[in-house]
């Protein structure tokens, strides 16, 4: 965390004029950027993330995807502080294994979401600085997306964007997938191909306007056949 | 999980302190000393005794190490085994707050209504949140304050009520549930846990005839507003005069400061002043169900209009002796446009009347 002294509280940069003696405190958090997105369809779910890992003005890595495969029917996207993302995914993997050994079945998406909520709330007074979105198939084979806040509040949605460009992407998804804020429009159900194309377009827009999003896009498509990954280049500047 | 608890089944999670900080499946009455690892430098599990007294600790919390906690300049040597009062780490993100919820009792049951906006500093994190959660067939809880705190504490409350029901073969009353929640939240007084909930429910008589009905499924049909059916059913099961304080509709307010109130009319949240003004004007005990529903809708709608942190939709639940039923979610945008048309139409009427009275006369 060499560059914490250069970062402000929310990942932006501190100003460069002299304000007097400043006390530097150790902050256990850093903001590593990145955007994740998940869309649920009739029989599929898509979880996508960019692969840029940044801190302040630097890019640590151009190949650090934020989607992690949990089971054959569930993928999680975690953005925020990379250290907490890694630990959280390790803990989730361990809990999944323990559940499998204790109950002889794989955890369903809904169960993983409920478990993650309690894991996050267990750290209510020293939270994991991670914005999670789980995408997968529910017991009936329909697509499900569960979005979390850093302290464990969660909700099942049809689509959700999280991370640094979430405020830019969410209104676009509301309009294109939820058909919100439009009058006299036919509600066409979303096909897998159209959803993938929409996700690519949306991330290209995010990379144009958000400095922490870019380099490449990793799309994980979850269907009953399993999880398929696709990598698409984005702008690298 | 509830069964596991009663059977005192020791889950293997107890042996792994590094990730059991959030296990909900701890057995009743376990000795917690073996969880405290003596060698590890950063383990400092918090376990409040009021929680143990009310049936096992519902959740383990991980406290940050003293170096982080003490960064605000306080000497923190005494903080290592006390409650997390002033010592949370500075969070880099805001939590969600801001809402309008209300609950009131009347002769036809209890109405619980809320908006559906979950906001987080200036951003609307979710326009379609569920702020009213059913706990069991005759109790719903409205959430206000921090979304994560409310959601988790309501899960814990639902678990404790279910355990109580399995152990004692009757449902806990609304006041009892409120007291339980208040006691569970008390150890966190002074931290930034922010929970302000209204428990709305119907206490049933604990006669023998009730035993068979405790397993009843909740009524969850959507509610169209024509409620003559519900009112006529109510006439047959009006609570007895001698037990009127213990059965029937009940509304309780519980907040994380430790306050517990027993009232007929409660509204909580940033939009509550606006909701209170509408409710105080229109509430009467002898209201019909239709009047009550429309009063609740109007109160939430007016609050969403004036409060920036409330909005989007209105959720409404109606609880009677048969259980809770949910009305379909309504977008306040529609109501706003309907009202605008009504106001326009009224103004047009006034203009036409003026014209007829004062202008047409001279043209005869």
Coordinates of C-alpha atoms in Angstrom, one line a residue:
Chain A
X1 CA 0.0 0.0 0.0
X2 CA 2.8 2.4 -0.9
X3 CA 0.5 4.9 -2.6
X4 CA -2.0 5.4 0.3
X5 CA -0.4 8.7 1.0
X6 CA -1.4 9.9 -2.5
X7 CA -5.0 8.7 -2.3
X8 CA -7.9 10.5 -0.8
X9 CA -10.7 8.7 1.0
X10 CA -12.7 7.7 -2.0
X11 CA -10.0 6.6 -4.3
X12 CA -9.5 10.1 -5.8
X13 CA -6.3 12.2 -5.4
X14 CA -5.5 14.6 -2.7
X15 CA -4.9 18.3 -3.7
X16 CA -1.4 19.4 -4.1
X17 CA -1.4 22.8 -2.2
X18 CA 0.2 23.2 1.2
X19 CA -2.4 23.1 3.9
X20 CA -0.1 22.9 7.0
X21 CA 1.2 19.8 8.8
X22 CA -0.9 16.8 8.0
X23 CA -1.2 13.7 10.1
X24 CA -1.0 10.6 8.0
X25 CA -3.0 7.7 9.4
X26 CA -2.8 4.1 8.4
X27 CA -5.9 3.2 6.5
X28 CA -6.5 -0.5 6.2
X29 CA -8.4 0.0 3.0
X30 CA -7.4 0.9 -0.5
X31 CA -9.6 1.3 -3.6
X32 CA -8.6 -0.9 -6.5
X33 CA -11.3 0.1 -8.9
X34 CA -13.1 -2.1 -11.4
X35 CA -16.7 -2.6 -12.4
X36 CA -18.8 -5.7 -12.3
X37 CA -22.2 -6.3 -14.0
X38 CA -24.7 -9.2 -13.9
X39 CA -27.8 -9.8 -15.9
X40 CA -30.3 -12.6 -15.4
X41 CA -32.3 -14.0 -18.3
X42 CA -34.9 -16.7 -18.7
X43 CA -32.5 -19.6 -18.5
X44 CA -29.1 -18.0 -18.3
X45 CA -27.1 -15.5 -16.3
X46 CA -24.2 -13.3 -17.3
X47 CA -21.6 -12.0 -15.0
X48 CA -19.0 -9.6 -16.5
X49 CA -16.2 -7.6 -15.1
X50 CA -13.3 -5.5 -16.5
X51 CA -9.8 -6.7 -15.7
X52 CA -8.0 -3.5 -14.6
X53 CA -6.5 -3.4 -11.2
X54 CA -5.5 0.2 -10.3
X55 CA -4.6 2.2 -7.3
X56 CA -4.6 6.0 -7.3
X57 CA -2.8 7.0 -10.5
X58 CA -1.2 3.6 -11.2
X59 CA -2.4 0.5 -12.8
X60 CA -1.1 -2.6 -11.0
X61 CA -2.4 -5.1 -13.6
X62 CA -4.3 -5.3 -16.8
X63 CA -5.2 -8.9 -16.4
X64 CA -7.0 -9.2 -13.0
X65 CA -10.5 -10.3 -13.7
X66 CA -13.1 -9.8 -10.9
X67 CA -15.4 -12.7 -11.7
X68 CA -14.8 -15.9 -9.7
X69 CA -16.5 -19.1 -10.4
X70 CA -18.0 -20.7 -7.3
X71 CA -20.0 -23.6 -8.6
X72 CA -21.2 -24.9 -12.0
X73 CA -24.2 -22.7 -11.6
X74 CA -22.9 -19.6 -9.8
X75 CA -20.3 -16.9 -10.5
X76 CA -19.5 -14.0 -8.2
X77 CA -18.2 -10.6 -9.2
X78 CA -16.3 -8.7 -6.5
X79 CA -14.9 -5.2 -6.9
X80 CA -13.5 -2.7 -4.4
X81 CA -10.5 -3.5 -2.4
X82 CA -8.6 -6.4 -4.0
X83 CA -7.2 -7.7 -0.7
X84 CA -10.7 -8.2 0.7
X85 CA -12.0 -9.6 -2.6
X86 CA -9.3 -12.4 -2.4
X87 CA -10.0 -13.2 1.2
X88 CA -13.7 -13.2 0.8
X89 CA -13.6 -15.6 -2.2
X90 CA -11.3 -17.9 -0.2
X91 CA -13.7 -17.9 2.7
X92 CA -16.6 -18.6 0.3
X93 CA -14.8 -21.4 -1.3
X94 CA -14.0 -23.0 2.0
X95 CA -17.6 -22.6 3.2
X96 CA -18.8 -24.2 0.0
X97 CA -16.6 -27.2 0.5
X98 CA -17.7 -27.6 4.1
X99 CA -21.3 -27.5 3.0
X100 CA -20.6 -30.1 0.4
X101 CA -19.0 -32.4 2.9
X102 CA -21.6 -31.9 5.5
X103 CA -24.7 -32.1 3.3
X104 CA -23.6 -34.0 0.2
X105 CA -24.9 -31.4 -2.2
X106 CA -23.7 -28.2 -3.8
X107 CA -25.0 -25.0 -2.5
X108 CA -27.6 -23.3 -4.6
X109 CA -27.3 -19.7 -5.7
X110 CA -29.9 -18.5 -3.2
X111 CA -28.1 -20.3 -0.4
X112 CA -24.8 -18.8 -1.4
X113 CA -26.3 -15.4 -1.3
X114 CA -27.8 -15.8 2.1
X115 CA -24.5 -17.2 3.4
X116 CA -22.5 -14.3 1.9
X117 CA -24.9 -11.9 3.6
X118 CA -24.1 -13.3 7.0
X119 CA -20.4 -13.5 6.3
X120 CA -20.4 -9.8 5.4
X121 CA -22.4 -8.8 8.4
X122 CA -20.1 -10.7 10.7
X123 CA -17.6 -8.0 9.8
X124 CA -20.1 -5.2 10.5
X125 CA -17.6 -3.2 12.5
X126 CA -14.6 -3.7 10.2
X127 CA -16.3 -4.4 6.9
X128 CA -15.0 -6.1 3.8
X129 CA -14.7 -3.2 1.3
X130 CA -16.1 -5.3 -1.5
X131 CA -19.1 -4.7 -3.7
X132 CA -20.4 -8.2 -4.6
X133 CA -22.8 -9.4 -7.3
X134 CA -23.7 -13.0 -7.6
X135 CA -25.1 -14.3 -10.9
X136 CA -26.3 -17.8 -11.4
X137 CA -29.2 -20.2 -12.0
X138 CA -31.8 -20.9 -9.3
X139 CA -33.2 -24.3 -8.5
X140 CA -35.7 -24.0 -11.3
X141 CA -33.0 -23.2 -13.9
X142 CA -34.0 -19.5 -14.2
X143 CA -31.4 -16.8 -14.1
X144 CA -30.8 -15.1 -10.8
X145 CA -28.8 -12.1 -9.8
X146 CA -28.1 -11.1 -6.2
X147 CA -26.6 -7.8 -5.4
X148 CA -24.9 -6.9 -2.1
X149 CA -23.8 -3.8 -0.3
X150 CA -20.5 -4.1 1.6
X151 CA -22.2 -4.9 4.9
X152 CA -24.4 -7.7 3.8
X153 CA -27.7 -6.2 2.7
X154 CA -28.8 -8.1 -0.4
X155 CA -31.7 -8.5 -2.8
X156 CA -32.5 -10.6 -5.8
X157 CA -32.6 -8.5 -9.1
X158 CA -32.8 -9.0 -12.8
X159 CA -29.7 -6.9 -13.5
X160 CA -27.2 -4.9 -11.5
X161 CA -24.0 -3.0 -11.9
X162 CA -21.5 -2.6 -9.1
X163 CA -18.1 -1.0 -8.7
X164 CA -16.6 2.3 -9.8
X165 CA -18.7 2.9 -12.9
X166 CA -21.9 1.5 -11.4
X167 CA -23.6 4.9 -11.2
X168 CA -23.0 5.4 -14.9
X169 CA -24.1 1.9 -16.0
X170 CA -27.1 1.3 -13.8
X171 CA -29.4 3.9 -15.5
X172 CA -28.4 2.5 -18.9
X173 CA -29.4 -1.0 -17.8
X174 CA -32.6 0.3 -16.3
X175 CA -33.5 1.7 -19.7
X176 CA -32.4 -1.1 -21.9
X177 CA -33.2 -4.2 -19.9
X178 CA -35.9 -2.9 -17.5
X179 CA -37.5 -0.7 -20.2
X180 CA -37.8 2.1 -17.6
X181 CA -38.3 5.7 -18.3
X182 CA -39.8 5.0 -21.7
X183 CA -43.4 5.1 -22.8
X184 CA -45.2 2.9 -25.3
X185 CA -42.4 0.4 -25.7
X186 CA -42.8 -3.3 -26.3
X187 CA -41.2 -5.4 -23.5
X188 CA -39.2 -8.0 -25.5
X189 CA -37.7 -10.7 -23.4
X190 CA -33.9 -10.7 -23.4
X191 CA -32.1 -13.4 -25.4
X192 CA -28.6 -14.6 -24.5
X193 CA -27.0 -13.1 -27.7
X194 CA -28.6 -9.8 -27.2
X195 CA -27.6 -9.7 -23.5
X196 CA -24.0 -10.4 -24.3
X197 CA -23.9 -7.7 -27.0
X198 CA -25.5 -5.3 -24.6
X199 CA -22.9 -6.1 -21.9
X200 CA -20.1 -5.5 -24.3
X201 CA -21.6 -2.1 -25.4
X202 CA -22.1 -1.1 -21.8
X203 CA -18.6 -1.8 -20.8
X204 CA -17.2 0.0 -23.8
X205 CA -19.2 3.0 -22.7
X206 CA -17.9 2.6 -19.1
X207 CA -14.3 2.4 -20.3
X208 CA -14.8 5.7 -22.1
X209 CA -15.9 7.6 -19.1
X210 CA -14.4 5.9 -16.0
X211 CA -10.7 5.9 -15.5
X212 CA -10.7 2.8 -13.3
X213 CA -12.5 0.6 -15.9
X214 CA -10.8 -0.7 -19.0
X215 CA -8.1 -3.0 -20.5
X216 CA -10.3 -6.0 -21.1
X217 CA -13.7 -7.4 -20.4
X218 CA -14.3 -10.9 -19.1
X219 CA -17.8 -12.3 -19.6
X220 CA -18.9 -15.4 -17.8
X221 CA -22.1 -16.9 -19.2
X222 CA -23.9 -19.4 -16.9
X223 CA -26.3 -21.8 -18.4
X224 CA -27.3 -25.3 -17.5
X225 CA -24.4 -26.6 -19.5
X226 CA -22.0 -24.8 -17.2
X227 CA -19.9 -21.6 -17.2
X228 CA -18.4 -20.3 -20.4
X229 CA -15.9 -17.5 -20.4
X230 CA -15.2 -14.9 -23.1
X231 CA -12.6 -12.2 -23.2
X232 CA -13.1 -9.0 -25.1
X233 CA -10.5 -6.2 -25.3
X234 CA -11.3 -2.7 -24.1
X235 CA -9.4 0.5 -24.3
X236 CA -6.1 0.4 -22.5
X237 CA -5.5 4.2 -21.8
Chain B
X1 CA -30.7 -24.9 11.3
X2 CA -33.4 -24.4 13.9
X3 CA -33.5 -28.1 14.6
X4 CA -29.8 -28.2 14.8
X5 CA -29.9 -25.6 17.5
X6 CA -32.4 -27.4 19.7
X7 CA -30.5 -30.7 19.4
X8 CA -27.3 -28.9 20.5
X9 CA -25.5 -30.3 17.5
X10 CA -22.0 -29.0 17.5
X11 CA -21.2 -27.8 14.1
X12 CA -17.6 -28.2 12.8
X13 CA -17.5 -24.4 12.2
X14 CA -16.7 -24.0 15.9
X15 CA -13.2 -25.3 15.3
X16 CA -12.3 -22.8 12.7
X17 CA -12.3 -19.3 14.3
X18 CA -10.9 -17.6 11.3
X19 CA -14.1 -17.8 9.4
X20 CA -16.7 -18.6 12.0
X21 CA -17.1 -15.0 12.8
X22 CA -20.3 -15.0 11.0
X23 CA -21.8 -18.4 11.8
X24 CA -25.5 -18.4 12.6
X25 CA -25.6 -22.0 13.6
X26 CA -24.2 -22.0 17.1
X27 CA -26.0 -24.2 19.5
X28 CA -27.9 -22.9 22.5
X29 CA -25.9 -22.4 25.7
X30 CA -22.5 -23.2 24.3
X31 CA -19.5 -22.2 26.4
X32 CA -17.9 -19.5 24.4
X33 CA -14.5 -19.6 26.1
X34 CA -13.1 -22.2 23.7
X35 CA -13.7 -19.9 20.8
X36 CA -11.4 -17.2 22.1
X37 CA -8.0 -18.2 20.7
X38 CA -5.4 -17.1 23.2
X39 CA -2.4 -17.0 20.9
X40 CA -3.8 -15.3 17.8
X41 CA -3.0 -11.6 17.7
X42 CA -6.1 -10.2 16.1
X43 CA -9.0 -12.3 17.3
X44 CA -11.3 -10.5 19.5
X45 CA -14.8 -11.9 19.3
X46 CA -17.6 -10.1 20.8
X47 CA -20.3 -12.1 22.6
X48 CA -22.7 -10.1 24.7
X49 CA -24.3 -11.9 27.6
X50 CA -27.8 -10.6 27.0
X51 CA -27.7 -12.5 23.7
X52 CA -26.8 -15.7 25.4
X53 CA -29.6 -15.3 27.9
X54 CA -32.1 -15.0 25.2
X55 CA -31.2 -18.2 23.5
X56 CA -27.7 -18.5 22.2
X57 CA -25.6 -15.9 20.4
X58 CA -27.1 -15.1 17.1
X59 CA -24.0 -13.8 15.4
X60 CA -20.3 -13.5 16.0
X61 CA -18.8 -10.2 15.3
X62 CA -15.2 -9.5 14.3
X63 CA -13.7 -6.5 16.0
X64 CA -10.9 -4.7 14.4
X65 CA -7.5 -4.8 16.2
X66 CA -6.6 -2.1 18.6
X67 CA -4.1 -0.4 16.3
X68 CA -6.9 0.4 13.8
X69 CA -9.5 1.1 16.5
X70 CA -7.2 3.5 18.3
X71 CA -6.4 5.6 15.2
X72 CA -8.8 8.3 16.4
X73 CA -6.3 9.2 19.1
X74 CA -7.9 7.4 22.0
X75 CA -5.9 5.1 24.3
X76 CA -7.5 1.9 23.6
X77 CA -6.1 -0.5 26.1
X78 CA -9.4 -0.9 27.8
X79 CA -11.2 -1.6 24.5
X80 CA -9.9 -5.1 24.0
X81 CA -12.8 -6.8 25.7
X82 CA -15.6 -4.3 25.8
X83 CA -18.3 -3.7 23.4
X84 CA -17.5 -1.9 20.1
X85 CA -18.7 1.4 21.3
X86 CA -16.5 4.1 19.7
X87 CA -14.2 1.9 17.8
X88 CA -15.3 1.0 14.4
X89 CA -12.9 1.6 11.6
X90 CA -13.6 4.6 9.4
X91 CA -15.5 3.2 6.5
X92 CA -14.7 4.3 3.0
X93 CA -18.3 3.9 1.8
X94 CA -21.6 5.2 3.0
X95 CA -24.4 2.9 4.3
X96 CA -27.9 3.1 3.0
X97 CA -30.4 5.2 5.0
X98 CA -33.5 7.2 4.4
X99 CA -37.1 6.0 4.1
X100 CA -40.7 6.4 5.0
X101 CA -42.5 3.6 6.8
X102 CA -45.6 3.5 8.9
X103 CA -47.8 1.1 10.8
X104 CA -51.1 1.6 12.5
X105 CA -53.8 -0.5 14.2
X106 CA -57.5 0.0 13.8
X107 CA -60.6 -2.1 14.3
X108 CA -60.0 -4.0 11.1
X109 CA -56.5 -5.1 11.8
X110 CA -53.1 -3.5 11.2
X111 CA -51.8 -1.7 8.1
X112 CA -48.1 -1.6 7.4
X113 CA -47.0 0.6 4.5
X114 CA -43.6 1.8 3.3
X115 CA -41.9 3.3 0.3
X116 CA -39.3 1.3 -1.7
X117 CA -36.3 3.5 -2.2
X118 CA -32.9 2.5 -0.7
X119 CA -30.6 5.4 -1.0
X120 CA -26.9 5.6 -0.2
X121 CA -25.6 9.2 0.2
X122 CA -26.9 10.8 -3.0
X123 CA -27.3 7.7 -5.1
X124 CA -30.4 5.5 -5.2
X125 CA -28.9 2.1 -4.6
X126 CA -32.2 0.3 -5.2
X127 CA -35.5 1.7 -6.4
X128 CA -37.4 -1.5 -5.6
X129 CA -36.3 -2.5 -2.1
X130 CA -38.5 -4.6 0.2
X131 CA -38.9 -2.6 3.4
X132 CA -41.7 -4.7 4.9
X133 CA -40.7 -8.3 5.7
X134 CA -43.0 -10.9 7.0
X135 CA -41.7 -12.8 10.0
X136 CA -44.4 -15.3 10.5
X137 CA -48.0 -15.6 9.5
X138 CA -49.2 -12.9 11.8
X139 CA -46.3 -10.5 12.1
X140 CA -44.6 -8.2 9.7
X141 CA -41.7 -5.9 10.3
X142 CA -40.9 -2.6 8.6
X143 CA -37.3 -1.6 8.2
X144 CA -35.8 1.8 8.5
X145 CA -32.2 3.0 9.1
X146 CA -29.4 1.0 7.7
X147 CA -30.5 -1.6 5.2
X148 CA -28.0 -4.3 6.1
X149 CA -28.5 -3.9 9.8
X150 CA -32.3 -4.2 9.4
X151 CA -32.1 -7.2 7.1
X152 CA -29.8 -9.2 9.3
X153 CA -31.5 -8.4 12.6
X154 CA -34.8 -9.3 11.1
X155 CA -33.4 -12.6 10.0
X156 CA -32.1 -13.2 13.5
X157 CA -35.5 -12.2 15.0
X158 CA -37.3 -14.6 12.7
X159 CA -35.0 -17.3 13.7
X160 CA -35.4 -16.6 17.4
X161 CA -39.2 -16.4 17.1
X162 CA -39.2 -19.7 15.2
X163 CA -37.1 -21.3 17.9
X164 CA -39.4 -20.0 20.6
X165 CA -42.4 -21.4 18.7
X166 CA -40.7 -24.8 18.5
X167 CA -39.7 -24.8 22.2
X168 CA -42.9 -23.4 23.7
X169 CA -45.5 -24.4 21.2
X170 CA -47.0 -21.0 20.8
X171 CA -46.2 -17.9 18.9
X172 CA -44.5 -15.1 20.7
X173 CA -46.7 -12.0 21.0
X174 CA -45.9 -8.8 19.1
X175 CA -44.8 -7.1 22.4
X176 CA -42.8 -10.1 23.3
X177 CA -41.0 -10.1 19.9
X178 CA -40.4 -6.4 20.2
X179 CA -38.9 -6.9 23.7
X180 CA -36.7 -9.7 22.3
X181 CA -35.4 -7.6 19.5
X182 CA -34.8 -4.7 21.8
X183 CA -32.7 -6.8 24.2
X184 CA -30.7 -8.3 21.3
X185 CA -29.9 -4.8 20.0
X186 CA -29.0 -3.4 23.4
X187 CA -25.3 -4.5 23.4
X188 CA -24.8 -2.5 20.2
X189 CA -26.0 0.8 21.7
X190 CA -23.5 3.5 21.0
X191 CA -22.1 1.8 17.8
X192 CA -23.4 2.8 14.5
X193 CA -25.8 0.0 14.1
X194 CA -28.9 1.8 13.0
X195 CA -32.2 -0.2 13.2
X196 CA -35.6 1.4 13.6
X197 CA -38.3 -1.1 13.0
X198 CA -42.0 -1.2 13.5
X199 CA -43.5 -4.7 14.4
X200 CA -47.0 -4.9 13.2
X201 CA -49.0 -7.9 14.0
X202 CA -52.0 -9.6 15.4
X203 CA -51.8 -11.3 18.8
X204 CA -54.0 -14.4 18.9
X205 CA -55.7 -15.9 21.9
X206 CA -53.7 -18.7 23.3
X207 CA -56.7 -21.0 23.9
X208 CA -56.4 -24.7 23.1
X209 CA -58.0 -24.2 19.7
X210 CA -55.1 -22.2 18.7
X211 CA -52.6 -25.0 18.8
X212 CA -53.8 -26.5 15.6
X213 CA -53.6 -23.3 13.8
X214 CA -50.0 -22.4 14.5
X215 CA -48.9 -24.3 11.4
X216 CA -51.1 -22.4 9.1
X217 CA -49.5 -21.0 6.0
X218 CA -49.6 -17.2 5.6
X219 CA -52.2 -15.7 3.3
X220 CA -50.3 -14.1 0.6
X221 CA -52.8 -13.3 -2.1
X222 CA -52.7 -9.9 -3.7
X223 CA -55.2 -7.5 -2.3
X224 CA -57.5 -5.6 -4.6
X225 CA -59.0 -3.1 -2.2
X226 CA -62.4 -4.6 -1.9
X227 CA -62.3 -5.9 1.6
X228 CA -65.8 -6.6 2.6
X229 CA -64.8 -10.3 3.0
X230 CA -62.1 -9.5 5.5
X231 CA -64.4 -7.2 7.5
X232 CA -67.2 -9.7 7.7
X233 CA -64.8 -12.4 8.9
X234 CA -63.6 -10.1 11.6
X235 CA -67.0 -9.8 13.1
X236 CA -66.9 -13.4 14.2
X237 CA -63.5 -13.3 15.9
X238 CA -63.6 -10.0 17.7
X239 CA -61.3 -10.3 20.8
X240 CA -63.0 -10.8 24.1
X241 CA -63.5 -7.7 26.2
X242 CA -61.5 -9.1 29.1
X243 CA -58.4 -9.8 27.0
X244 CA -58.6 -6.8 24.8
X245 CA -55.1 -5.6 25.8
X246 CA -53.5 -9.0 25.0
X247 CA -55.0 -10.0 21.7
X248 CA -55.9 -8.2 18.6
X249 CA -54.0 -5.7 16.5
X250 CA -50.7 -4.5 17.8
X251 CA -48.0 -2.1 16.6
X252 CA -44.6 -1.8 18.4
X253 CA -41.6 0.4 17.6
X254 CA -38.1 -0.9 18.3
X255 CA -35.0 1.1 17.7
X256 CA -31.3 0.3 18.2
X257 CA -31.0 3.1 20.8
X258 CA -32.9 0.8 23.0
X259 CA -36.3 2.4 22.7
X260 CA -39.4 0.3 22.6
X261 CA -42.9 1.9 22.2
X262 CA -46.3 0.4 22.2
X263 CA -48.7 2.6 20.2
X264 CA -51.6 2.6 17.8
X265 CA -49.9 4.7 15.2
X266 CA -46.2 4.8 14.3
X267 CA -44.2 6.3 11.4
X268 CA -40.5 6.0 11.1
X269 CA -37.9 7.5 8.8
X270 CA -36.8 10.7 7.1
X271 CA -40.3 11.1 5.6
X272 CA -42.2 10.4 8.8
X273 CA -43.0 14.0 9.7
X274 CA -45.0 14.3 6.4
X275 CA -46.6 10.9 7.0
X276 CA -47.5 11.8 10.6
X277 CA -49.3 14.9 9.5
X278 CA -51.5 12.9 7.1
X279 CA -52.1 10.1 9.5
X280 CA -52.9 12.2 12.5
X281 CA -55.5 14.0 10.4
X282 CA -57.3 10.8 9.2
X283 CA -56.8 8.1 11.7
X284 CA -59.8 6.8 13.7
X285 CA -60.1 3.5 15.4
X286 CA -63.4 2.7 13.7
X287 CA -62.1 3.2 10.2
X288 CA -63.1 0.7 7.5
X289 CA -60.4 -1.3 5.8
X290 CA -60.8 0.7 2.6
X291 CA -60.4 4.0 4.5
X292 CA -57.4 2.6 6.3
X293 CA -55.7 1.4 3.1
X294 CA -56.3 4.7 1.3
X295 CA -55.0 6.7 4.4
X296 CA -51.8 4.7 4.4
X297 CA -51.3 5.1 0.7
X298 CA -51.9 8.8 0.9
X299 CA -49.5 9.2 3.8
X300 CA -46.7 7.4 2.0
X301 CA -47.4 9.2 -1.2
X302 CA -47.3 12.7 0.4
X303 CA -44.1 11.8 2.2
X304 CA -42.4 10.5 -1.0
X305 CA -43.4 13.8 -2.7
X306 CA -41.7 16.0 -0.1
X307 CA -38.8 13.8 1.1
X308 CA -36.0 13.3 -1.3
X309 CA -34.9 10.0 0.3
X310 CA -38.3 8.3 -0.1
X311 CA -39.9 7.4 -3.3
X312 CA -40.5 5.0 -6.1
X313 CA -43.3 2.7 -5.0
X314 CA -45.7 2.1 -2.1
X315 CA -45.9 -1.3 -0.5
X316 CA -48.8 -2.1 1.7
X317 CA -49.5 -5.1 4.0
X318 CA -52.8 -5.7 5.9
X319 CA -52.7 -8.0 8.9
X320 CA -55.8 -9.5 10.4
X321 CA -56.6 -12.5 12.6
X322 CA -56.2 -14.7 9.5
X323 CA -52.7 -13.5 8.8
X324 CA -51.1 -11.0 6.5
X325 CA -52.0 -10.2 3.0
X326 CA -50.1 -8.0 0.6
X327 CA -51.4 -5.4 -1.7
X328 CA -49.8 -5.0 -5.1
X329 CA -47.0 -2.5 -5.2
X330 CA -47.9 0.8 -6.7
X331 CA -45.7 3.3 -8.4
X332 CA -46.1 6.8 -7.0
X333 CA -45.4 8.3 -10.4
X334 CA -48.9 7.2 -11.5
X335 CA -50.5 8.8 -8.5
X336 CA -48.7 12.0 -9.1
X337 CA -50.0 12.2 -12.7
X338 CA -53.5 11.2 -11.6
X339 CA -53.5 14.0 -9.0
X340 CA -52.1 16.5 -11.5
X341 CA -55.1 15.7 -13.8
X342 CA -57.5 16.0 -10.9
X343 CA -56.1 19.4 -10.0
X344 CA -56.3 20.6 -13.6
X345 CA -59.8 19.3 -13.9
X346 CA -60.9 21.1 -10.6
X347 CA -59.3 24.3 -11.8
X348 CA -61.2 24.0 -15.1
X349 CA -64.5 23.6 -13.3
X350 CA -63.9 26.7 -11.2
X351 CA -63.1 28.7 -14.3
X352 CA -66.2 27.5 -16.1
X353 CA -68.4 28.3 -13.1
X354 CA -66.9 31.8 -12.9
X355 CA -67.6 32.3 -16.6
X356 CA -71.1 31.0 -16.2
X357 CA -71.9 33.2 -13.2
X358 CA -70.2 36.5 -14.2
X359 CA -69.8 36.6 -17.9
X360 CA -72.7 34.8 -19.5
X361 CA -75.2 36.9 -17.4
X362 CA -74.3 40.1 -19.2
X363 CA -74.7 38.5 -22.6
X364 CA -78.4 37.8 -22.2

